mmCIF file of C-alpha atoms and ligand atoms in Angstrom:
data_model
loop_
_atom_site.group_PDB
_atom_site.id
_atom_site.type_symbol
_atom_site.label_atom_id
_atom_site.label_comp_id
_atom_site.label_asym_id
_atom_site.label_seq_id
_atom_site.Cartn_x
_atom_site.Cartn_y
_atom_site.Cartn_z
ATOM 1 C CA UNK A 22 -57.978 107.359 33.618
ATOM 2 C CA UNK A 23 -59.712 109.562 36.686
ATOM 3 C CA UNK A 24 -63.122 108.983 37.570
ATOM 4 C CA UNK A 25 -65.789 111.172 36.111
ATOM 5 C CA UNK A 26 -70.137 111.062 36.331
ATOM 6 C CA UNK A 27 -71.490 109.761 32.841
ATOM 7 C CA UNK A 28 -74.923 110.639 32.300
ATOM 8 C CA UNK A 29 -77.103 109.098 29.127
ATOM 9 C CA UNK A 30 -79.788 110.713 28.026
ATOM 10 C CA UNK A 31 -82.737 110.364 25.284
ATOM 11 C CA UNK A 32 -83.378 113.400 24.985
ATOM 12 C CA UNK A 33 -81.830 116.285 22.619
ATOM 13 C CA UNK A 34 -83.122 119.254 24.409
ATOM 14 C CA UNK A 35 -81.360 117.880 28.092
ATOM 15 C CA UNK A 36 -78.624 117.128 26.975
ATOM 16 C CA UNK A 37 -78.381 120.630 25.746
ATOM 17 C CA UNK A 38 -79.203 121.455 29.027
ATOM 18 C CA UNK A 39 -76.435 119.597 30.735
ATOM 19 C CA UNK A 40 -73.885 121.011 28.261
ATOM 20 C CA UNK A 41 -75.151 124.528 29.121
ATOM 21 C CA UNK A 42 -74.977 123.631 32.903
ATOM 22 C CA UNK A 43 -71.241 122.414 33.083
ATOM 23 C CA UNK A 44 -69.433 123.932 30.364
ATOM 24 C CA UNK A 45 -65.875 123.175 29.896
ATOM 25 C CA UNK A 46 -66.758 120.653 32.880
ATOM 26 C CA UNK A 47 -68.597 118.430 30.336
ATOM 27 C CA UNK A 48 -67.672 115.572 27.659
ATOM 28 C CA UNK A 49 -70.021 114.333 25.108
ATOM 29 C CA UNK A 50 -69.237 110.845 24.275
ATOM 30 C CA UNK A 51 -70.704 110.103 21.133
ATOM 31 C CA UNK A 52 -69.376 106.846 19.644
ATOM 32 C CA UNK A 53 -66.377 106.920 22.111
ATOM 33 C CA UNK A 54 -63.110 106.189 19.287
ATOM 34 C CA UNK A 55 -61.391 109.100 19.843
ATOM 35 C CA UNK A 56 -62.776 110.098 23.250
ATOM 36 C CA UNK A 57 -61.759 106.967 25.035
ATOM 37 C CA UNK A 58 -58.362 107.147 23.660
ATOM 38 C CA UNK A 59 -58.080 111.139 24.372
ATOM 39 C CA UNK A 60 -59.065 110.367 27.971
ATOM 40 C CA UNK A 61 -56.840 107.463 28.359
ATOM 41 C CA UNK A 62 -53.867 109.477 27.986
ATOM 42 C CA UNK A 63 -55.062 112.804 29.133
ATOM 43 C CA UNK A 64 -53.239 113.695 32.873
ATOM 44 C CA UNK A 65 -56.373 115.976 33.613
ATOM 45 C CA UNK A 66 -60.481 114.342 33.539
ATOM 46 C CA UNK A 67 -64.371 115.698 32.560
ATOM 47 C CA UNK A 68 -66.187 116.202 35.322
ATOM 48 C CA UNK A 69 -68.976 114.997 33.836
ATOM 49 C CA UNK A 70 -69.308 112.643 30.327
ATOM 50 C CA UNK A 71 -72.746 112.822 28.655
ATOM 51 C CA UNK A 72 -73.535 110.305 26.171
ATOM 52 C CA UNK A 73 -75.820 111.584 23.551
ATOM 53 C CA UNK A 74 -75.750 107.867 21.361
ATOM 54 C CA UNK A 75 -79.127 106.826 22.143
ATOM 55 C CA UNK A 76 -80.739 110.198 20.658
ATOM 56 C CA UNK A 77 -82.407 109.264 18.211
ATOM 57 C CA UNK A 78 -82.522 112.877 16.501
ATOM 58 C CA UNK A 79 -79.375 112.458 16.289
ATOM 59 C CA UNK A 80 -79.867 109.460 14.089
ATOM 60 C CA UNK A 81 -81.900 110.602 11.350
ATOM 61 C CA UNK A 82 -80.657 110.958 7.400
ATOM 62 C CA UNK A 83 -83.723 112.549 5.814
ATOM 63 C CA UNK A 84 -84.191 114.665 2.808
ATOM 64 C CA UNK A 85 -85.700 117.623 2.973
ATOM 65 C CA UNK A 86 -86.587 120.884 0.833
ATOM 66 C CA UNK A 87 -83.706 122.266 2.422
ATOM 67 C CA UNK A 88 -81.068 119.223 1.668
ATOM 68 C CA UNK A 89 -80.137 115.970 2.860
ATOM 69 C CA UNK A 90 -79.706 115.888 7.019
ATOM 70 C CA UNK A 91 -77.443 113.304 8.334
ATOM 71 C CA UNK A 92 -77.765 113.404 12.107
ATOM 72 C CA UNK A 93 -74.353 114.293 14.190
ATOM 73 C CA UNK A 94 -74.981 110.592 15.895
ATOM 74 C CA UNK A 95 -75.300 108.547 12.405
ATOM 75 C CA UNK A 96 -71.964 106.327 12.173
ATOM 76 C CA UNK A 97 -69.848 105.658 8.776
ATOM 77 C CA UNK A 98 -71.513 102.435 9.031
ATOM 78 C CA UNK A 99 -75.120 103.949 8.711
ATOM 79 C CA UNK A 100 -73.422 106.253 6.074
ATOM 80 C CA UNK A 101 -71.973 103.293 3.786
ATOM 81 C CA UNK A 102 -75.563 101.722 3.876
ATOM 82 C CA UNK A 103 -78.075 104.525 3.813
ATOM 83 C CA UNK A 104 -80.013 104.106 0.701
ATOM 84 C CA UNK A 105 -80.392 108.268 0.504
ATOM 85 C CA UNK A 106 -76.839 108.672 0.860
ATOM 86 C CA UNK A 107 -76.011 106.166 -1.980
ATOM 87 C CA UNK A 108 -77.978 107.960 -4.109
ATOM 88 C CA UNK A 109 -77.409 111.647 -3.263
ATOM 89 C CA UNK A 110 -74.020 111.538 -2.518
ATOM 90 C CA UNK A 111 -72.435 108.117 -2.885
ATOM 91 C CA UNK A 112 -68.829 109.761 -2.647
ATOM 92 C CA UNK A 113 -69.566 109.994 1.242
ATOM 93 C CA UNK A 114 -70.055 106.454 1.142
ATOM 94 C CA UNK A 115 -66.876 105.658 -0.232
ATOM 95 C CA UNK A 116 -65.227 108.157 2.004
ATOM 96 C CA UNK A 117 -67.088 106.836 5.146
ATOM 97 C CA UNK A 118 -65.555 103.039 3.653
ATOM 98 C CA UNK A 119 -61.752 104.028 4.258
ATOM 99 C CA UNK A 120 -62.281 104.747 7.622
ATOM 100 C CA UNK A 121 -60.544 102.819 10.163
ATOM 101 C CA UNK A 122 -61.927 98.684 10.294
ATOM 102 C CA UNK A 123 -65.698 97.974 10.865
ATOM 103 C CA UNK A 124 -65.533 98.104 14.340
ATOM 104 C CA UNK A 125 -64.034 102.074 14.096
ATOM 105 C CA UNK A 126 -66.785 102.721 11.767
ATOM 106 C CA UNK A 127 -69.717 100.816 13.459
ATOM 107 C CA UNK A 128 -69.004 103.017 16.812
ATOM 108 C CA UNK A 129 -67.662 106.194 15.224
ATOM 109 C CA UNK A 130 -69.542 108.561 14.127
ATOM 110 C CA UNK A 131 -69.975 111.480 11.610
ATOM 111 C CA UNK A 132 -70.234 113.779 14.338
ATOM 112 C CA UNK A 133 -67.266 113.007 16.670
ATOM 113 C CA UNK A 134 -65.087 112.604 12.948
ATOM 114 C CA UNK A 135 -65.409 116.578 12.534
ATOM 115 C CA UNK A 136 -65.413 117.735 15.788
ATOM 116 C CA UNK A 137 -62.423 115.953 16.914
ATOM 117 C CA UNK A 138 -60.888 117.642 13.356
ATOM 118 C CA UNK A 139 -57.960 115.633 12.509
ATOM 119 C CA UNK A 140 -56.636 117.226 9.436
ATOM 120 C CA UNK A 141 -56.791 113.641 8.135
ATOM 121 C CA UNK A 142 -60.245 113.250 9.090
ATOM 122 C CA UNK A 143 -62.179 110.895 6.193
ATOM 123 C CA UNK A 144 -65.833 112.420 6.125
ATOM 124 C CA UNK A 145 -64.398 115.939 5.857
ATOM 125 C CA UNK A 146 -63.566 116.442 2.137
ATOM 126 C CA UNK A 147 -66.715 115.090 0.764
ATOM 127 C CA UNK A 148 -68.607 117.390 2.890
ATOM 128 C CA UNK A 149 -66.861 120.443 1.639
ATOM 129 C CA UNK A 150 -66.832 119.476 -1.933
ATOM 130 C CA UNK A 151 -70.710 119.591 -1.721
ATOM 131 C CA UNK A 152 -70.971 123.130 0.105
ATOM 132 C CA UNK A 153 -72.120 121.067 3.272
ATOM 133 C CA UNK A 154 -73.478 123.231 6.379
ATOM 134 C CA UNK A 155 -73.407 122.152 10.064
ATOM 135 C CA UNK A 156 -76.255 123.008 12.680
ATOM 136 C CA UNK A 157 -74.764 123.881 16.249
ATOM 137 C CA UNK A 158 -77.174 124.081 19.279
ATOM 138 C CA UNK A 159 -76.698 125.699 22.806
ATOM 139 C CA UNK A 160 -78.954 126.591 25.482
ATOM 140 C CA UNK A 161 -79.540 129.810 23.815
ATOM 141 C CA UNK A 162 -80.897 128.343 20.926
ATOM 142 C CA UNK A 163 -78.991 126.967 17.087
ATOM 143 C CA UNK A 164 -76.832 128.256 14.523
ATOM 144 C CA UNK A 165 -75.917 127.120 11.154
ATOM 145 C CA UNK A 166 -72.859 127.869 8.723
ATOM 146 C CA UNK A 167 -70.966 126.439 6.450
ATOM 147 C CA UNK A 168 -68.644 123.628 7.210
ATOM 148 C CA UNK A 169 -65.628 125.507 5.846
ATOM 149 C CA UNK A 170 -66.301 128.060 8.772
ATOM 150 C CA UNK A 171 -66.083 125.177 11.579
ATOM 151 C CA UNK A 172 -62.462 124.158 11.397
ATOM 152 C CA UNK A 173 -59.866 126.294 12.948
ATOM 153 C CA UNK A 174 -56.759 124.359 13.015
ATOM 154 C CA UNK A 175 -55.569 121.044 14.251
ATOM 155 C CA UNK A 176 -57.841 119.705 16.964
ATOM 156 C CA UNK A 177 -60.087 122.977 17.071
ATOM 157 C CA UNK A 178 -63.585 124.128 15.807
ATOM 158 C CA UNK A 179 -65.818 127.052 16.517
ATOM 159 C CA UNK A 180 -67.800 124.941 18.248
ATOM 160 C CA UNK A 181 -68.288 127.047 22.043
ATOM 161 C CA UNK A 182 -68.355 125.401 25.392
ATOM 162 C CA UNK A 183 -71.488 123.964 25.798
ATOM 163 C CA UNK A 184 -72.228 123.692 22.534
ATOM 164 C CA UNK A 185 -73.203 120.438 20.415
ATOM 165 C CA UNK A 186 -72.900 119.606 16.829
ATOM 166 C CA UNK A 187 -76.417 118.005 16.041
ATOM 167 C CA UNK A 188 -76.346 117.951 11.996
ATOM 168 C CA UNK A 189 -75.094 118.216 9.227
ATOM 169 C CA UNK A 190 -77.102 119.091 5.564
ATOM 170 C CA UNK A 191 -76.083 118.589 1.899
ATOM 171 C CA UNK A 192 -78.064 121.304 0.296
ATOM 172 C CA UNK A 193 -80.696 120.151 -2.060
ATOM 173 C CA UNK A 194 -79.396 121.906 -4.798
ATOM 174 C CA UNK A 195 -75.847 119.449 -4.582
ATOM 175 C CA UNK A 196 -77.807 116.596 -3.955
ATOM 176 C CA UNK A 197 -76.444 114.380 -6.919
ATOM 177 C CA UNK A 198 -73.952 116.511 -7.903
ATOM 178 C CA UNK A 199 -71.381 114.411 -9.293
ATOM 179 C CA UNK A 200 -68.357 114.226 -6.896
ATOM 180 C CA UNK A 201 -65.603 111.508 -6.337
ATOM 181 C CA UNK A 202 -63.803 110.759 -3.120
ATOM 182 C CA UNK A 203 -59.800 109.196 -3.051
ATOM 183 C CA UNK A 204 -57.445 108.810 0.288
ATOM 184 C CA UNK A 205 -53.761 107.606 -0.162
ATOM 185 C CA UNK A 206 -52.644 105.762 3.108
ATOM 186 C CA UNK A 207 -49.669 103.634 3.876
ATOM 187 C CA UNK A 208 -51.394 100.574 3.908
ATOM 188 C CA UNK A 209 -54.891 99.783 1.987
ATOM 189 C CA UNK A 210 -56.894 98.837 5.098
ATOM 190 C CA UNK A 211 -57.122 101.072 8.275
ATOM 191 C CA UNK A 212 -54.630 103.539 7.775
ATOM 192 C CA UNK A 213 -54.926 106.837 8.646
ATOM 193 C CA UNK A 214 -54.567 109.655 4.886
ATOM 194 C CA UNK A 215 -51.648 111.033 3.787
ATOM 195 C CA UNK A 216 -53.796 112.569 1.799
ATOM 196 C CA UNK A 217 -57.278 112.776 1.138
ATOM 197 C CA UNK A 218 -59.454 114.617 -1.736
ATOM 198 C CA UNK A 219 -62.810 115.087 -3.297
ATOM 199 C CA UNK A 220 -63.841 116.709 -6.009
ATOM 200 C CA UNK A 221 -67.235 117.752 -7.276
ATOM 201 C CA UNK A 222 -68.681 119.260 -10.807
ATOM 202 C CA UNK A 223 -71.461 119.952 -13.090
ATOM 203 C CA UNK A 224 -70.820 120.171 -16.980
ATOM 204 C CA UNK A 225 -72.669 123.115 -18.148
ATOM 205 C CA UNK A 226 -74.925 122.936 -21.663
ATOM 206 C CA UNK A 227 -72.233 123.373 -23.353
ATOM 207 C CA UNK A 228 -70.158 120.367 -21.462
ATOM 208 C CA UNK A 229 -68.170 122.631 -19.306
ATOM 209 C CA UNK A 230 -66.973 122.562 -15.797
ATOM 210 C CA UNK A 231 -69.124 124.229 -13.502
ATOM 211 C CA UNK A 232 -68.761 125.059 -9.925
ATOM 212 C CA UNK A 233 -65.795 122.879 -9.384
ATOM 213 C CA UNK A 234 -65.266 122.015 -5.776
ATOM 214 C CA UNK A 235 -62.080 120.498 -4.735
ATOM 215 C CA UNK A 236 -61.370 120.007 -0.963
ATOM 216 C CA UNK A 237 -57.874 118.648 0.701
ATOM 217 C CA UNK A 238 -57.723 116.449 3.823
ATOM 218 C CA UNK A 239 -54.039 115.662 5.804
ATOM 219 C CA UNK A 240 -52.104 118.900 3.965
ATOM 220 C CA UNK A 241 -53.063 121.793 6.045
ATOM 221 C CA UNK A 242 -54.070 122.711 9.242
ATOM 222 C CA UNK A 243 -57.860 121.464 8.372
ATOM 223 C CA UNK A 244 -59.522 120.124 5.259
ATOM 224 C CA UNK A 245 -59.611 122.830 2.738
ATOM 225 C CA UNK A 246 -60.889 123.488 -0.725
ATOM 226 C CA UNK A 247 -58.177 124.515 -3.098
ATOM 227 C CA UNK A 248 -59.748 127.839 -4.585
ATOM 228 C CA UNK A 249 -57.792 128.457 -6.669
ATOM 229 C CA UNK A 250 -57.466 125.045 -8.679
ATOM 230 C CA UNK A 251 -61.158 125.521 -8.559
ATOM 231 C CA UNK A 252 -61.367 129.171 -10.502
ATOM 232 C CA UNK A 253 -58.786 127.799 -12.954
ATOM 233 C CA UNK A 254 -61.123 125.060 -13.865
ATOM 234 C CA UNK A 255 -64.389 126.733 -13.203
ATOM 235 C CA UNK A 256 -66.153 127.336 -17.433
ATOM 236 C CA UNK A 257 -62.726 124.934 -18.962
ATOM 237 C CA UNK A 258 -63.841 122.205 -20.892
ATOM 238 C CA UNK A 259 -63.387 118.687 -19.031
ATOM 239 C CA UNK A 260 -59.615 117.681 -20.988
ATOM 240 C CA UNK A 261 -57.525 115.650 -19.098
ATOM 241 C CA UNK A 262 -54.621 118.558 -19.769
ATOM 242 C CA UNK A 263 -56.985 120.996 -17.699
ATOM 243 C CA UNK A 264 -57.312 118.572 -14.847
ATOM 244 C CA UNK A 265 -53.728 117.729 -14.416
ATOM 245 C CA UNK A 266 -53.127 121.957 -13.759
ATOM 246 C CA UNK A 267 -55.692 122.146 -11.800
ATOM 247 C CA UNK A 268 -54.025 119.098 -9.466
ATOM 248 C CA UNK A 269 -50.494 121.113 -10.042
ATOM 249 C CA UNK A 270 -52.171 124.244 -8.886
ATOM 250 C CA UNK A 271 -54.109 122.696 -5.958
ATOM 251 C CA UNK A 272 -50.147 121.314 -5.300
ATOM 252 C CA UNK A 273 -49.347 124.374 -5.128
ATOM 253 C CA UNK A 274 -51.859 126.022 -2.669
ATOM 254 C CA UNK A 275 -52.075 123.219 -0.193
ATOM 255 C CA UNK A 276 -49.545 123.356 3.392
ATOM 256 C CA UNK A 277 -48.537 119.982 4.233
ATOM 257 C CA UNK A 278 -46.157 119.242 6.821
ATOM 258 C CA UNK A 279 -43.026 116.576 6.754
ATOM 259 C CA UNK A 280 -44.194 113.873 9.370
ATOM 260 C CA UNK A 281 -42.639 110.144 10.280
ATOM 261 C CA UNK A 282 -45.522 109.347 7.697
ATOM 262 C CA UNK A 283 -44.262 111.362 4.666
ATOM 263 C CA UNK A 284 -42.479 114.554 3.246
ATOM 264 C CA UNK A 285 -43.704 117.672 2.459
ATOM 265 C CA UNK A 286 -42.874 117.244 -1.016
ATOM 266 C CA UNK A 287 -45.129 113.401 -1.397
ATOM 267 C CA UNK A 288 -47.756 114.786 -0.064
ATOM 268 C CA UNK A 289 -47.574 118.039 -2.410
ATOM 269 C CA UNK A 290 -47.135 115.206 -5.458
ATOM 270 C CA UNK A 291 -49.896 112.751 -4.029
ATOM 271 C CA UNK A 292 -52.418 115.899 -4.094
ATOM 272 C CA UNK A 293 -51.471 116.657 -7.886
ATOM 273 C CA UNK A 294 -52.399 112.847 -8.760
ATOM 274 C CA UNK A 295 -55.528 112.558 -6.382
ATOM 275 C CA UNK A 296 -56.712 116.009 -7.550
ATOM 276 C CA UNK A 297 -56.719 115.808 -11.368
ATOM 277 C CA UNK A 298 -57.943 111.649 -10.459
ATOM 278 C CA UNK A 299 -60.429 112.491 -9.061
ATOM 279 C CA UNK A 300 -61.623 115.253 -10.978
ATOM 280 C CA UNK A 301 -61.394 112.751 -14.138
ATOM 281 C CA UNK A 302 -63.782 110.394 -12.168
ATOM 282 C CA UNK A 303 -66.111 113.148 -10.908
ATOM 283 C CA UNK A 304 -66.540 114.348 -14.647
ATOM 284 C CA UNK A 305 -67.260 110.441 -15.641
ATOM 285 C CA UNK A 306 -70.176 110.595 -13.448
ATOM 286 C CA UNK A 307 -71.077 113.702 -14.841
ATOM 287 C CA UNK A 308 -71.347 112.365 -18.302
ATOM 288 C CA UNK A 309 -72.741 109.254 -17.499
ATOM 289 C CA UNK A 310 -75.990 111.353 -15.296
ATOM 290 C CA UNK A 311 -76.192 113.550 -18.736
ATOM 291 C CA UNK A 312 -76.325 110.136 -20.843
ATOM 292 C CA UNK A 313 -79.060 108.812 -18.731
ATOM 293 C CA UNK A 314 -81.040 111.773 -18.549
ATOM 294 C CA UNK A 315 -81.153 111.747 -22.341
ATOM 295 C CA UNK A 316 -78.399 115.260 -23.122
ATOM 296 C CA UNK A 317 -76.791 115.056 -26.752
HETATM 297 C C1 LIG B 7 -58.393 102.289 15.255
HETATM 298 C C2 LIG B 7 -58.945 103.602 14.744
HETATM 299 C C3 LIG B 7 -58.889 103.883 13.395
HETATM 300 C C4 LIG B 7 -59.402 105.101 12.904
HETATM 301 N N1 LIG B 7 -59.333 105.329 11.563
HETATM 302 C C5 LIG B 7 -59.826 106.496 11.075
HETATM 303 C C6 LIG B 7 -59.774 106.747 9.668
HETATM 304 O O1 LIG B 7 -59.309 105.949 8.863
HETATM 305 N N2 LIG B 7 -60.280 107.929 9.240
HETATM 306 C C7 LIG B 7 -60.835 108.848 10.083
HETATM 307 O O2 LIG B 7 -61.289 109.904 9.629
HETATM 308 N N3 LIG B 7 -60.874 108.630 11.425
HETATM 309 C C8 LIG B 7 -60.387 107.478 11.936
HETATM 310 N N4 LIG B 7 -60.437 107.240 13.290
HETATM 311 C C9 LIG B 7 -60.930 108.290 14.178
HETATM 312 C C10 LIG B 7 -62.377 108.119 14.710
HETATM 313 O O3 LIG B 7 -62.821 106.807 14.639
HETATM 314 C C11 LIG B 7 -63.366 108.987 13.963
HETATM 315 O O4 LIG B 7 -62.950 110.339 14.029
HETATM 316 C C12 LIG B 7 -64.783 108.854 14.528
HETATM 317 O O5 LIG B 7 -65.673 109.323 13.545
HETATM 318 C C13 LIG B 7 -65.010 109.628 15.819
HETATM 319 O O6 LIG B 7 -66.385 109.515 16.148
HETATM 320 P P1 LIG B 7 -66.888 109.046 17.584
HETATM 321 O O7 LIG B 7 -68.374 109.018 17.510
HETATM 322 O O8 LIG B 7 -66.233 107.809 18.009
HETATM 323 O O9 LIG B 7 -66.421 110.287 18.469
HETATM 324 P P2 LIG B 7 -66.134 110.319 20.039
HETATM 325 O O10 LIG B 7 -64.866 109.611 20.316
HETATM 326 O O11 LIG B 7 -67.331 109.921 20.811
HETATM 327 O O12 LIG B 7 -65.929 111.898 20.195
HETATM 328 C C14 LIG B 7 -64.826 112.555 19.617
HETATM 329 C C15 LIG B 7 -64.782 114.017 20.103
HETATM 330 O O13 LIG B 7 -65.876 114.742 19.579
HETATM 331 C C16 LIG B 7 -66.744 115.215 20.625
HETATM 332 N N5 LIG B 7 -68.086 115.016 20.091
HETATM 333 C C17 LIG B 7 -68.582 113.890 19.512
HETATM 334 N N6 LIG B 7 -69.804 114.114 19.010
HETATM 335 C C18 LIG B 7 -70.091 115.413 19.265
HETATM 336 C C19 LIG B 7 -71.219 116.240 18.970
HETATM 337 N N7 LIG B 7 -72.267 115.790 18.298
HETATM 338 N N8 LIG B 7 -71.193 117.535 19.379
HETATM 339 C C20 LIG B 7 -70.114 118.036 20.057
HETATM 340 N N9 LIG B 7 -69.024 117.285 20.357
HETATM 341 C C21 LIG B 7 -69.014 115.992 19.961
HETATM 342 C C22 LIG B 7 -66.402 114.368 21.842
HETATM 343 O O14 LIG B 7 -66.634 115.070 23.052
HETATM 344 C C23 LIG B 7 -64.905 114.140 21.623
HETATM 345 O O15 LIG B 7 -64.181 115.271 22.038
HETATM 346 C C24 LIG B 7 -59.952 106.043 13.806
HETATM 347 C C25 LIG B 7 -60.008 105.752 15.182
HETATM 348 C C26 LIG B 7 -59.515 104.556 15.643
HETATM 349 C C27 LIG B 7 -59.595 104.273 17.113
#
């Protein structure tokens, strides 16, 4: 490893600043997992690292009128035990569980798990099952979008030089929406997913499916949502016969690759079982939030 400044900072708005100042020059280091490791093997150095893990902004999980903010800095420790979280959206909890052993997820972070954007990446799937947004800021000010929009491809987000991931927000109206997360690995503790999914639903009046979400980890370039498993199910009444096409169709739609982890072809059959398992679970919890709210 070359030598490089490191600069912590308190403050949000400087280390904006600093990021503005030197560019592709710069590093944040957030809870360090995949940074340390990047730079241990990397032949060229940052100029500068700035660690942004004692800003506390960056540590807030609050719910607003807008939605439920989880601060770029919060780790999948923080996630597993947030009280909000549990009760909002407790499939990011489970999701945020997988991940690596407890010292990975007291260090790592939600932040530095999307922006490095592994396809494999744990916190990913949940996110996009629940129409989650992400707030970038720069020295020219912030900009929001949908999470969907950040990944590019393996390794690579929109986010610009200079810029910094500082949130991201569940919007109010999916808070609670009932969603279930599953990951297939090679081994049950700290392995990295052959395949991830979530899947999130309402049941309409009539007790059927309604805005079906179902998002992909470690079979395509970046997490995706299968679309069109989702429009097949979207208004279809909750059988277990419409959940197993919609896992054949999201089979079908998805782009794994063959790696020294797994075919093509398991992957393609592990997403059919996750998907329409997932969905099955995802509809429990919908029945069981209509039961305790009183619904026929
Ligand atoms: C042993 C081990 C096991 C792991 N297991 C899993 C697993 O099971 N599932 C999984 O999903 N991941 C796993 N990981 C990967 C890693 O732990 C996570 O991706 C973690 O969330 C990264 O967060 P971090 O805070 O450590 O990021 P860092 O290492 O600090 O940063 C990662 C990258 O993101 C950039 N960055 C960080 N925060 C920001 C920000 N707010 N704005 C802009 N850029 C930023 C950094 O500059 C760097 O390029 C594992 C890692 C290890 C070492």
């Amino acid at each position: 490893m070359r030598a490089f400044d490191y600069l912590a900072t308190v403050d949000l708005r400087q280390a904006v600043r600093l990021l503005d100042e030197h560019g592709t020059s710069a590093r944040i280091l957030a809870g360090g997992t995949d940074l340390l490791a990047d730079l241990k093997s990397s032949s060229s150095s940052p100029g500068l690292i700035i660690d942004i893990s004692r800003i506390k902004e960056l540590k807030v999980i609050e719910s607003t009128a807008h939605g439920l903010r989880i601060g770029a800095m919060v780790t999948h420790s923080e996630i597993m035990q947030s009280a909000l979280i549990r009760e909002h959206c407790p499939a990011l909890a489970d999701a945020a569980r997988t991940i690596g052993a407890v010292q990975t997820r007291n260090l790592g972070t939600l932040g530095g798990n999307l922006v490095t954007a592994v396809p494999s990446m744990d916190s990913g799937a949940t996110l996009l099952a629940l129409d989650a947004r992400v707030v970038l800021a720069c020295g020219g000010g912030t900009r929001e979008m949908p999470l969907t929009d950040f990944f590019m491809g393996p390794r690579k987000t929109v986010l610009r030089p200079g810029e910094l991931l500082v949130e991201v927000v569940i919007p109010a109206c999916n808070l609670g929406k009932p969603a279930h997360f599953l990951k297939t690995g090679l081994r049950k503790g700290q392995a990295l997913a052959l395949v991830n999914v979530a899947a999130s639903l309402w049941l309409d009046a009539a007790g059927n499916i309604e805005e079906p979400r179902i998002a992909l980890g470690a079979v395509a370039p970046s997490v995706i949502r299968a679309m069109a498993a989702e429009r097949y199910l979207a208004g279809r009444s909750p059988q277990s016969g419409s959940m197993a096409e919609a896992g054949k169709i999201a089979a079908e739609e998805c782009r794994p690759i063959n790696d020294f982890r797994a075919t093509a072809a398991y992957r393609r059959d592990l997403v059919a079982v996750l998907v329409k398992r997932a969905l099955a679970q995802a509809c429990e919890r919908a029945l069981k939030r209509q039961h305790e709210r009183g619904a026929p």
